[in-house]
XYZ file of C-alpha atoms in Angstrom:
563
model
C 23.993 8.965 -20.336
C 24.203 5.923 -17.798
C 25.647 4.079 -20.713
C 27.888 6.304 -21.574
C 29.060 6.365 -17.556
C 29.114 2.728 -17.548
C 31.697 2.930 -20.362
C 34.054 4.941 -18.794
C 33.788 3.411 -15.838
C 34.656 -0.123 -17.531
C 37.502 2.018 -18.753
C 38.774 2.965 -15.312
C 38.967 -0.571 -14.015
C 41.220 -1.740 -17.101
C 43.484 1.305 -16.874
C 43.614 0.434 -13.057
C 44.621 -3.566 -13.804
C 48.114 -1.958 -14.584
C 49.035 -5.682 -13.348
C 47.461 -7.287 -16.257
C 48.987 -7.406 -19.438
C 46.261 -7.041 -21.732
C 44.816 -3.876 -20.028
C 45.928 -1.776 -22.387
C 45.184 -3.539 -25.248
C 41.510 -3.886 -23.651
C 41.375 -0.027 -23.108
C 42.768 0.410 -26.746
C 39.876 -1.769 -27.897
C 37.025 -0.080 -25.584
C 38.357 3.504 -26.962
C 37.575 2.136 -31.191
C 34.402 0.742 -29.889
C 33.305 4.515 -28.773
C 34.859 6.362 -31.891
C 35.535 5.242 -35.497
C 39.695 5.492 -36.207
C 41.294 4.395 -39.951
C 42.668 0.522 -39.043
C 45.701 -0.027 -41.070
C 47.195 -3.211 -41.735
C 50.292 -3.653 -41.777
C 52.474 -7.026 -43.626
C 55.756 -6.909 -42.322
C 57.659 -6.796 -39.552
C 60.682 -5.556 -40.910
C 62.558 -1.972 -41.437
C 60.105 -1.198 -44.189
C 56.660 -2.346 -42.137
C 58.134 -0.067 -39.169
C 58.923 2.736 -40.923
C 55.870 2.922 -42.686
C 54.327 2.549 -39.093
C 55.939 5.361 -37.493
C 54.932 7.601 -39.968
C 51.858 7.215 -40.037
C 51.020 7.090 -36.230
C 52.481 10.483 -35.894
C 50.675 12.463 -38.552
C 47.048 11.235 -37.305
C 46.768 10.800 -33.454
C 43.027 8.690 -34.386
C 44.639 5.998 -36.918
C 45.491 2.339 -35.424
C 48.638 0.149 -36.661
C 48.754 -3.661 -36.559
C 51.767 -5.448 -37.899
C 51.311 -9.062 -39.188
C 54.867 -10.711 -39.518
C 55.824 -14.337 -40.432
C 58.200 -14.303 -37.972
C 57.622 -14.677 -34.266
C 59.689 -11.912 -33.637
C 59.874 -8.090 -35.071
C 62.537 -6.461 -37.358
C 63.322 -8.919 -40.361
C 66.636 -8.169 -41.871
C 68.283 -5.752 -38.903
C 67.751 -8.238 -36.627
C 68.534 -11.566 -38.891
C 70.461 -9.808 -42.171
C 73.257 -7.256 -40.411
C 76.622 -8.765 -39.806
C 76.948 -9.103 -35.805
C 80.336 -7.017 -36.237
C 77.885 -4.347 -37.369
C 76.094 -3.474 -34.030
C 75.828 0.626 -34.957
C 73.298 -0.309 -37.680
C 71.329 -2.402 -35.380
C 70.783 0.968 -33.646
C 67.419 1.602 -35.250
C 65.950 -1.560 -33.792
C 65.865 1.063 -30.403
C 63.397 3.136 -32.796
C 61.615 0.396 -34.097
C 61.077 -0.951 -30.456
C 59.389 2.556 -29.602
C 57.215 2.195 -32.492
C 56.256 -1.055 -31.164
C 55.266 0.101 -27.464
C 52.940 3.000 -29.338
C 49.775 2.472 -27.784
C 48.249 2.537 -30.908
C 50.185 -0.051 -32.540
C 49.913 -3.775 -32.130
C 52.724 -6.607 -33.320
C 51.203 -9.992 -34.419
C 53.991 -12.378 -35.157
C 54.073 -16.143 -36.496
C 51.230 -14.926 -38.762
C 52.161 -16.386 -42.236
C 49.638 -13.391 -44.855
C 48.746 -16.204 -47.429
C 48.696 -19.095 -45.707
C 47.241 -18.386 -42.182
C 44.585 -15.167 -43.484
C 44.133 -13.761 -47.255
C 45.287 -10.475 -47.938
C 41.183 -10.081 -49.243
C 40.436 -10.945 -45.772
C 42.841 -8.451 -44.539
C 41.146 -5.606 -46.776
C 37.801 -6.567 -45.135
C 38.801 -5.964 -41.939
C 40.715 -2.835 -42.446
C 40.464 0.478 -44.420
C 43.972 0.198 -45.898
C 46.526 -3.110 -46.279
C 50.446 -2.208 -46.588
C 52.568 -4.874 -48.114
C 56.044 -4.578 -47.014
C 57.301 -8.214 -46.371
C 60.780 -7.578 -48.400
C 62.373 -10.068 -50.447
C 62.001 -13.735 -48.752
C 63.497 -15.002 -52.484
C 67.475 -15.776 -53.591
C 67.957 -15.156 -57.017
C 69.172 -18.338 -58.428
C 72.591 -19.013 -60.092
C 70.921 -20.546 -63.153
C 73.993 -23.146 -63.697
C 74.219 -27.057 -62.866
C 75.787 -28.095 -59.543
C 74.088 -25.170 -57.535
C 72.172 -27.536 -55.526
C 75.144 -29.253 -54.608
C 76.581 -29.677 -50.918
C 78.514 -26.844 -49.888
C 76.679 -24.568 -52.200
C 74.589 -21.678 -50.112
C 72.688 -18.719 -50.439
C 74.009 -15.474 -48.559
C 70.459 -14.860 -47.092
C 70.691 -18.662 -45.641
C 74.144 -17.901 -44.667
C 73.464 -14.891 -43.107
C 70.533 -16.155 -41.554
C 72.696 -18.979 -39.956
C 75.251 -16.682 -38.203
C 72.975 -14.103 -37.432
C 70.361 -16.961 -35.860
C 67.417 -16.800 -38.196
C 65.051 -19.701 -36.952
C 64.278 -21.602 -40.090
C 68.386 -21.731 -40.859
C 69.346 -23.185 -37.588
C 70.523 -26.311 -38.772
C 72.385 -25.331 -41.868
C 75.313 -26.456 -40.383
C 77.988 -25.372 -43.450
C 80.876 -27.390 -43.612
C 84.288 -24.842 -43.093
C 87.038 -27.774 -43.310
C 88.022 -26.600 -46.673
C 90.570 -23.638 -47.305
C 89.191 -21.912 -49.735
C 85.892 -20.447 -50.206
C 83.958 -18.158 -53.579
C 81.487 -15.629 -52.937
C 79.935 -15.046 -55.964
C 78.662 -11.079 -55.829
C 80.759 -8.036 -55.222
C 78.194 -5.828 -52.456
C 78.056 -5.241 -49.030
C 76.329 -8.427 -48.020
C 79.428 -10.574 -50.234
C 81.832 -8.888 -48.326
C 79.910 -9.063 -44.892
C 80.194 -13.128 -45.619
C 83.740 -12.891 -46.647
C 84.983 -10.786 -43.280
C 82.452 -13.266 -40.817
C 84.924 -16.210 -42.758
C 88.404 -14.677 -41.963
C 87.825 -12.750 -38.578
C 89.825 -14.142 -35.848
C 87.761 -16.081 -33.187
C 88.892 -13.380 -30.574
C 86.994 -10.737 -32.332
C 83.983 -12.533 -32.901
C 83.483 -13.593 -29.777
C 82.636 -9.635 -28.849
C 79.889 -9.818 -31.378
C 75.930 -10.996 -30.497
C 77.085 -13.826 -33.406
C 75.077 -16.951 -32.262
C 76.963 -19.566 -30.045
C 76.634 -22.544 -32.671
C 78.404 -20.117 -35.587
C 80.545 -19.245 -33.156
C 81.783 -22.547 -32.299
C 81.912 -23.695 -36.200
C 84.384 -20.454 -36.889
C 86.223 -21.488 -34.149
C 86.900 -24.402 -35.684
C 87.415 -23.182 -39.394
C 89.614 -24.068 -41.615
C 89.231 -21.032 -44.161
C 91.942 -19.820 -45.024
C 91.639 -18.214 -48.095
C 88.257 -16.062 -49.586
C 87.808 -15.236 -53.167
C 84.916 -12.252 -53.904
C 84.210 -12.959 -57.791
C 82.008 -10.388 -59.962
C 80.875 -10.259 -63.644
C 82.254 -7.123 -64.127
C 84.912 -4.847 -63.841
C 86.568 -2.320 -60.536
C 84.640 0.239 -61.783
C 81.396 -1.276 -61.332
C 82.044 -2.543 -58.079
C 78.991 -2.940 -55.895
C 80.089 -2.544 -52.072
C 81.009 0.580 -50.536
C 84.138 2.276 -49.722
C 83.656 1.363 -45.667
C 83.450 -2.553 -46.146
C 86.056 -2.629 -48.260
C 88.412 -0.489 -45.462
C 87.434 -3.210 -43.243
C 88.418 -6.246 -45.263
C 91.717 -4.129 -45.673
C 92.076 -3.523 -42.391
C 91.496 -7.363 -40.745
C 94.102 -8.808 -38.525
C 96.563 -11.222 -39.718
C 95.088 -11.629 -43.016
C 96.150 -9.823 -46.589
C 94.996 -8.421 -49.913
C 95.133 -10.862 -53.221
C 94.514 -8.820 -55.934
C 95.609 -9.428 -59.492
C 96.939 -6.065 -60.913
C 96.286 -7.200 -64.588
C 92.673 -6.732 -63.639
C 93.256 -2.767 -62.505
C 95.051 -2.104 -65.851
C 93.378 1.695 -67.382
C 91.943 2.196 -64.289
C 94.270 4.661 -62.685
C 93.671 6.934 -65.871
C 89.930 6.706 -65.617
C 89.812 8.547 -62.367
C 89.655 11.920 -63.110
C 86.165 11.457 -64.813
C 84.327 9.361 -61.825
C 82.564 10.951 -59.443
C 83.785 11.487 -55.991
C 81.993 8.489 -53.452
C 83.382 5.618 -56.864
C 86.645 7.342 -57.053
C 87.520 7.330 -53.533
C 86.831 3.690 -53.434
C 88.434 2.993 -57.010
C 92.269 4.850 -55.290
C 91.624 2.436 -51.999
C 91.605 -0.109 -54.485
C 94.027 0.681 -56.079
C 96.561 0.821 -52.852
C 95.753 -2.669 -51.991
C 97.970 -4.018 -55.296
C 101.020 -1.837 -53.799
C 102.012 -4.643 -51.802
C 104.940 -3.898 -49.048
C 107.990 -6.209 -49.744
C 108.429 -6.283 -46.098
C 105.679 -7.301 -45.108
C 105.546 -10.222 -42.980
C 103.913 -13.504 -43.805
C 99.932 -13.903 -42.597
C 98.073 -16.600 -42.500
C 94.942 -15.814 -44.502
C 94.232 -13.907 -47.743
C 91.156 -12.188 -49.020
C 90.546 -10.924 -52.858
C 88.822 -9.778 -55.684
C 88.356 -11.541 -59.469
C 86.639 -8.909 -61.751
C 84.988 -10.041 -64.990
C 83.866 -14.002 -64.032
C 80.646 -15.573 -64.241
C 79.847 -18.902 -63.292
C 78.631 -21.367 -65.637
C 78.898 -24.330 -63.637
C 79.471 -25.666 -60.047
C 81.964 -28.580 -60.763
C 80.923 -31.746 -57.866
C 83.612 -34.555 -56.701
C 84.147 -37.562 -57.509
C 81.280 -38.428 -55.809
C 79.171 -35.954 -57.609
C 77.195 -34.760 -54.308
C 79.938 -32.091 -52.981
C 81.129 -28.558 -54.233
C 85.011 -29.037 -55.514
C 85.163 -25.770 -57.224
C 83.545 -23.840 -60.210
C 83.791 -23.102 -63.624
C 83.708 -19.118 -64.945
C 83.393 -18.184 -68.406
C 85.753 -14.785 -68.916
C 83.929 -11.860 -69.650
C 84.850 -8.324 -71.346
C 82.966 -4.970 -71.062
C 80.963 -3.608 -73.271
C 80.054 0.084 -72.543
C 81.063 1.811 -69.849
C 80.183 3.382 -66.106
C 77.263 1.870 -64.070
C 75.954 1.073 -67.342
C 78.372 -1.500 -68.388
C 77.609 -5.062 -69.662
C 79.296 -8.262 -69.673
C 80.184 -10.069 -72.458
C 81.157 -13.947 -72.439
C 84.652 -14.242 -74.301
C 84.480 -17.847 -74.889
C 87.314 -18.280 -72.348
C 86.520 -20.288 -69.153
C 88.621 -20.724 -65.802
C 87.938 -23.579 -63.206
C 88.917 -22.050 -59.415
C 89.168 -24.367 -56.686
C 86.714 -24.482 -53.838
C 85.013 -26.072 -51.017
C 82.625 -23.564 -50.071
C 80.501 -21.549 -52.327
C 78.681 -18.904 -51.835
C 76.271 -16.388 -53.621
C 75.651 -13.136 -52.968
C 73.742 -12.118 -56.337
C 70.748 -10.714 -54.921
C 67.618 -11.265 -52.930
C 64.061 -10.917 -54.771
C 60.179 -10.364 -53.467
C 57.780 -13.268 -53.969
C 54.451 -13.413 -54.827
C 52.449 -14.432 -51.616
C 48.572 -13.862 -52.231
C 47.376 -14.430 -55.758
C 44.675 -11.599 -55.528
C 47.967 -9.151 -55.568
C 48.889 -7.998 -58.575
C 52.485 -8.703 -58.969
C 55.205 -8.374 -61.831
C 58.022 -11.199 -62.220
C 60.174 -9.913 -64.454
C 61.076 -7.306 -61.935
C 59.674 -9.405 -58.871
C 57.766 -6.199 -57.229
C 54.453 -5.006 -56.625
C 53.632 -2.613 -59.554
C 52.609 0.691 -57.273
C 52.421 4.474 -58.108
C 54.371 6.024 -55.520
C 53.326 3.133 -53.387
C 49.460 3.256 -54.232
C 49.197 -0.584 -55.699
C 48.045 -0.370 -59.707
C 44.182 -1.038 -60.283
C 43.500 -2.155 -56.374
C 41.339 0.242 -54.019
C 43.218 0.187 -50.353
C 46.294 -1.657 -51.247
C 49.935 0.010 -50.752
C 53.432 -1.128 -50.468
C 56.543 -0.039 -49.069
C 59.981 -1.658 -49.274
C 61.858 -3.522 -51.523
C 58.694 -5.312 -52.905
C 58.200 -1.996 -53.648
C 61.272 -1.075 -55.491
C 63.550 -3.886 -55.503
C 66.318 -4.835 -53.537
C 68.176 -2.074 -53.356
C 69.433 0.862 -51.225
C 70.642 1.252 -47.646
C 68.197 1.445 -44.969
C 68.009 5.101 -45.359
C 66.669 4.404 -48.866
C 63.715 2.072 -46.991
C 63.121 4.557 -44.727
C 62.518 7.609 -47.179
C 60.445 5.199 -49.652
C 58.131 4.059 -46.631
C 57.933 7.249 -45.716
C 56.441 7.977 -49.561
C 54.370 5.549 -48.995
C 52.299 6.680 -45.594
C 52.217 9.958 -47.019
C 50.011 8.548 -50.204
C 48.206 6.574 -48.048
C 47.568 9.315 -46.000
C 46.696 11.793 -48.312
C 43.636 9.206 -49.709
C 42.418 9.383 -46.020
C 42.352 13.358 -46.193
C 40.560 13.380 -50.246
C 38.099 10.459 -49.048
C 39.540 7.684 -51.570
C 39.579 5.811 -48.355
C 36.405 6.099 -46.494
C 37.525 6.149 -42.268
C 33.562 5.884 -41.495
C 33.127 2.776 -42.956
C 33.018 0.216 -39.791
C 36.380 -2.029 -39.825
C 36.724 -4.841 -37.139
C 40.178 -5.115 -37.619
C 42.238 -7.375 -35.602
C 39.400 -8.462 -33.761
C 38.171 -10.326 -36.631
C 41.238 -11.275 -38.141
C 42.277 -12.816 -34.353
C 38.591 -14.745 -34.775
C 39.518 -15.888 -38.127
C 43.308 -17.458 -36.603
C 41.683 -18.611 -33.803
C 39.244 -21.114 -36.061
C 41.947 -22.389 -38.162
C 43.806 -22.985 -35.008
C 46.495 -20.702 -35.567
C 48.644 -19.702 -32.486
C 50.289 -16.009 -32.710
C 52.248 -14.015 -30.783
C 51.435 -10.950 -29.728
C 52.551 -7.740 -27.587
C 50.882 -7.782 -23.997
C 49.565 -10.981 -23.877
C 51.621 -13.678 -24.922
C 55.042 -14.337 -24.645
C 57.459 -15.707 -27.332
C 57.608 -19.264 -27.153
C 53.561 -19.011 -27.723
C 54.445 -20.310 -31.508
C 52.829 -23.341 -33.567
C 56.065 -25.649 -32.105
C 54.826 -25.181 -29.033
C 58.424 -24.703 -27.972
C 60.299 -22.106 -26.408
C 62.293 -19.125 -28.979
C 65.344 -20.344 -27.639
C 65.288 -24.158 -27.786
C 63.898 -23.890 -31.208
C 65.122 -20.986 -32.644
C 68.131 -19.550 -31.278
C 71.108 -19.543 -28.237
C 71.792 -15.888 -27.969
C 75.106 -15.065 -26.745
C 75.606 -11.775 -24.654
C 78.826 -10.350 -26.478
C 81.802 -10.574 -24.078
C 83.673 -7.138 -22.845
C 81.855 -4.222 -21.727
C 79.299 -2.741 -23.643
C 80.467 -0.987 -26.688
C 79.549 2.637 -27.044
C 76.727 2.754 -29.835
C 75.619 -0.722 -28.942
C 72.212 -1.913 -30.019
C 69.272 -3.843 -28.238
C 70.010 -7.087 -30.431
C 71.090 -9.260 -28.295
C 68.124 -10.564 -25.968
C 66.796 -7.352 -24.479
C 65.364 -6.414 -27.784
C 62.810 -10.089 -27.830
C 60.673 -9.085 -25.000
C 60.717 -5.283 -24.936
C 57.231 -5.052 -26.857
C 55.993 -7.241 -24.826
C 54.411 -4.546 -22.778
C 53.340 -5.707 -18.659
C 54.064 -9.117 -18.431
C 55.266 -9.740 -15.064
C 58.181 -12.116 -16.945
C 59.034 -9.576 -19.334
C 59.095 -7.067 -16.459
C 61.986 -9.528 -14.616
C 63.834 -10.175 -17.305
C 64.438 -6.390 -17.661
C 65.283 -6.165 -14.526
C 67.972 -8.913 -15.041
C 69.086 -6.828 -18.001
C 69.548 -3.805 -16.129
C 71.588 -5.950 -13.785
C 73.662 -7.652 -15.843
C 74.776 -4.423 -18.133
C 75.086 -2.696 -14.624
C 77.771 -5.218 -13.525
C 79.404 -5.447 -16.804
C 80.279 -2.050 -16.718
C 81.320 -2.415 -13.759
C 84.039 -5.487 -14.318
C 81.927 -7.376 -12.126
C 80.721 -10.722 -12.504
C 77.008 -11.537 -13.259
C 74.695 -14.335 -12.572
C 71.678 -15.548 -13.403
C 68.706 -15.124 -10.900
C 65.361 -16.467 -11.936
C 62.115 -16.226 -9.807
C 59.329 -19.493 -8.910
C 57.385 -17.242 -11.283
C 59.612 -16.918 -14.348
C 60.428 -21.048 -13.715
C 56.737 -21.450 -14.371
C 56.148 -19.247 -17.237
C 58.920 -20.187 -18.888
C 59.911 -23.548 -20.397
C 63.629 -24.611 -19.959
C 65.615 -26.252 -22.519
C 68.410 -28.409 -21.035
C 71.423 -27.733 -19.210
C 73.465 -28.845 -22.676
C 71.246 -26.380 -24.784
C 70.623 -23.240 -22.716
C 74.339 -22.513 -21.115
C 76.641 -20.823 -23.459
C 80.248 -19.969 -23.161
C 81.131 -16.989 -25.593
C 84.665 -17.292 -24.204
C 85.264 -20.817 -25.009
C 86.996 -22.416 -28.288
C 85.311 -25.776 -29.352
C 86.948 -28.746 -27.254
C 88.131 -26.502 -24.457
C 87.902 -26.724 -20.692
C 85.713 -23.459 -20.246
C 86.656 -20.704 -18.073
C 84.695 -19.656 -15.250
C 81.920 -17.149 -16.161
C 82.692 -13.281 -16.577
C 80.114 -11.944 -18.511
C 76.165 -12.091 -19.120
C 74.861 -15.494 -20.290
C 71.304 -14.284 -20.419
C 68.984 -17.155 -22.069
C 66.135 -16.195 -24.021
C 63.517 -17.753 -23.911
């Protein structure tokens, strides 16, 4: 009994050290060490890891969450892989963020699962291990001349613009006028409307200062979206394409001899492909009136690339080579044929959008590469005891995020349901991130973590925003349906540090004055100055309403740093 007393009385001092921020995470701890709870583990930071997450903390109010992410931040690919014109899908990030702050669930990011820790090691120190780290892989073009200059990825591209840390200096050269995005889905045409919107409109966005400043200067004039097959087996959906239609100052280039049949296949397709097959179809009824623009967009149906041709040089992109193809078969089941016919298109930028794929990151995971997933059962990993996965190295990369969401869901509810029928065993004693923390500590591996570290506590030993990224506070008032993506959303999990606490408070402010019309500056506390590194003047001070070589103009809006 006095034990017992001096327990809870241990736990009434940390619950009273509000101040501190690793009270809670000390009371969380305390709490496991008087009851047994199910530790899951989860790899992932991204939609698939917090979906997964959520689910499971609400259907058992005794079962404890930690997320392991590469990263040193949360939220993979709606943080880093939405287009900053895009900041309704962002939304969720408010959801994840809640997720984050459960007081049963714990973020660990800058942790590299098979590298830093084993995903064996994981499974000892927890009753179930989730894999769903997503698809880190770009399928490759499989041609000569891909690794030429000029020649990028959409995830790196994406990554650049949208201020992933490891693509900060891709620095793409945009002095040519025209530029091929090889792939025909949401993510080609996300590239393809970042490369033709006027400067004006990105400058609203949370797009990253540096890509901001490059598009400024861009002399693109002229985007080509190329596919392997035909109109009909177009990959993007009917709301990208509106919005390609409906950019400023720039104009459809389609080639009607591509759209011949079509109009008489209509009546058969269902109604979401024939909706988008008629919009189309409206963009080759060009108005003779129409006044001149100054940049074009299109699509070229039934090309594949079978070689990137260099310069004279022979270390830069000039254009590339496309074999013809016909159809064989029809629908979404469709193949492409090579004709034996070939067509060289000018270029100076390429870039390809043919899909993402999962890689293999622990060799004690069973994993197939012909399909590049995790074979699972509903999520339940084949022939391993207390290993799941959720995602697209689940399923592949496909879907919307409502598609991740549904299939993590599946997943927590197997996972689950092997808690209920004893398949996984709660009693057994699990250390969980206690030991795993012991483990990074001896290899010298620095984390980050909610509550008691702050960002810039990564294995650089720099700050998130000298080394990472300059976030930009999009310029205008706040747009209805806006999304915590622009710095807000970095220290939010970061649950009672006194510097998280003032920069929300300098949030607040800021938003509070911008909708307002009023101006907003900076105010930093002795405090913050300490805890906080600076990066220079040059580095930290961004002007959103600026174009590259331009006196600036005197400051309107929020230039929050984060840092």
């Amino acid at each position: 009994m006095r034990h017992m007393k001096r327990s809870f009385l241990a736990l009434h001092s940390l619950l009273q050290e509000s101040r501190c921020p690793c009270a809670l995470t000390s009371a969380r701890r305390l709490f496991s060490a008087c009851a047994s709870s199910p530790k899951v583990c989860i790899v992932g930071g991204g939609p698939a890891g917090f979906y997964t997450a959520q689910h499971l903390l609400k259907a058992r109010s005794d079962l404890v969450v930690d997320i392991y992410e590469r990263l040193p931040v949360p939220f993979g690919l709606v943080r880093f892989g939405v287009a900053p014109d895009h900041p309704e899908v962002k939304n969720v990030i408010n959801t994840f963020t809640q997720t984050a702050r459960h007081e049963r669930c714990s973020f660990y990011g800058n942790v590299s699962v098979g590298t830093d820790v084993s995903v064996e090691e994981l499974k000892k120190a927890y009753h179930a291990v989730v894999l769903s780290y997503g698809a880190e892989g770009n399928r490759s073009m499989g041609v000569s001349g891909e690794k030429l200059a000029g020649v990028f990825s959409a995830r790196d591209f994406v990554g650049w613009y949208n201020g992933l840390p490891s693509k900060k200096e891709l620095h793409p050269d945009l002095s040519c006028e025209t530029a091929v995005v090889l792939g025909q889905g949401n993510v080609a045409l996300d590239v393809a409307r970042i490369l033709l919107s006027p400067w004006d409109f990105l400058k609203k966005t949370d797009i990253t200062q540096q890509a901001l400043e490059s598009l400024g200067a861009s002399r693109v004039r002229r985007v080509l979206i190329v596919g392997r097959r035909g109109p009909l087996q177009i990959a993007c959906t009917i709301k990208e394409v509106r919005e390609m239609i409906n950019l400023p100052e720039t104009k459809a280039d389609m080639l009607p001899g591509e759209f011949e049949g079509i109009a008489e296949a209509l009546k058969d397709l269902p109604r979401p492909r024939k909706r988008l097959t008629e919009l189309l179809l409206k963009t080759l009824k060009v108005d003779e009136g129409q006044q001149m623009v100054d940049k074009q967009w299109g699509f070229r149906f039934l090309r594949s690339p079978v070689e990137v041709l260099p310069d004279a040089d022979g270390k830069k992109v000039t254009g590339v080579r496309f074999s013809i193809n016909t159809l064989e078969g029809s629908g979404e089941e469709a193949r492409a044929l090579p004709t034996g016919q070939t067509q060289d298109i000018e270029c100076g930028l390429l870039i390809s959008s043919i899909g993402y794929k999962s890689l293999l990151i622990d060799p004690s995971v069973p994993f197939d590469p012909r399909t590049s997933t995790v074979p699972n059962e509903m999520g339940r990993v084949s022939d391993t005891s207390g290993l799941y996965c959720s995602g697209w190295v689940k399923r592949g990369p496909t879907g919307v995020i409502a598609t991740t969401m549904n299939d993590s869901f599946e997943t927590a509810q197997i996972l689950l349901k092997d808690l209920d029928s004893g398949t996984l065993d709660p009693s057994v004693d699990k250390a969980g991130a206690q030991e795993i923390t012991i483990l990074l500590k001896t290899r010298e591996i620095r984390r980050t973590q909610e509550g008691k570290c702050s960002f810039s506590n990564c294995r650089t030993g720099t700050t998130w925003a000298a080394s990472c990224r300059t976030f930009r506070q999009p310029e205008g008032p706040p747009r209805q349906g806006g999304t915590d993506a622009t710095p807000a959303s970095d220290w939010r999990i970061q649950r009672g540090s006194p510097t998280t606490q003032a920069m929300a408070e300098e949030d607040k402010r800021a938003r509070f004055l911008l909708g307002r019309g009023g101006e907003y500056r900076s105010v930093k506390t002795d405090s913050e100055a300490q805890a906080r590194t600076r990066p220079p003047d040059s580095e930290s001070r961004t002007h959103g309403g600026r174009r590259p070589g331009k006196t600036p103009a005197p400051p309107r809006e929020s230039r929050l740093r984060h840092e």
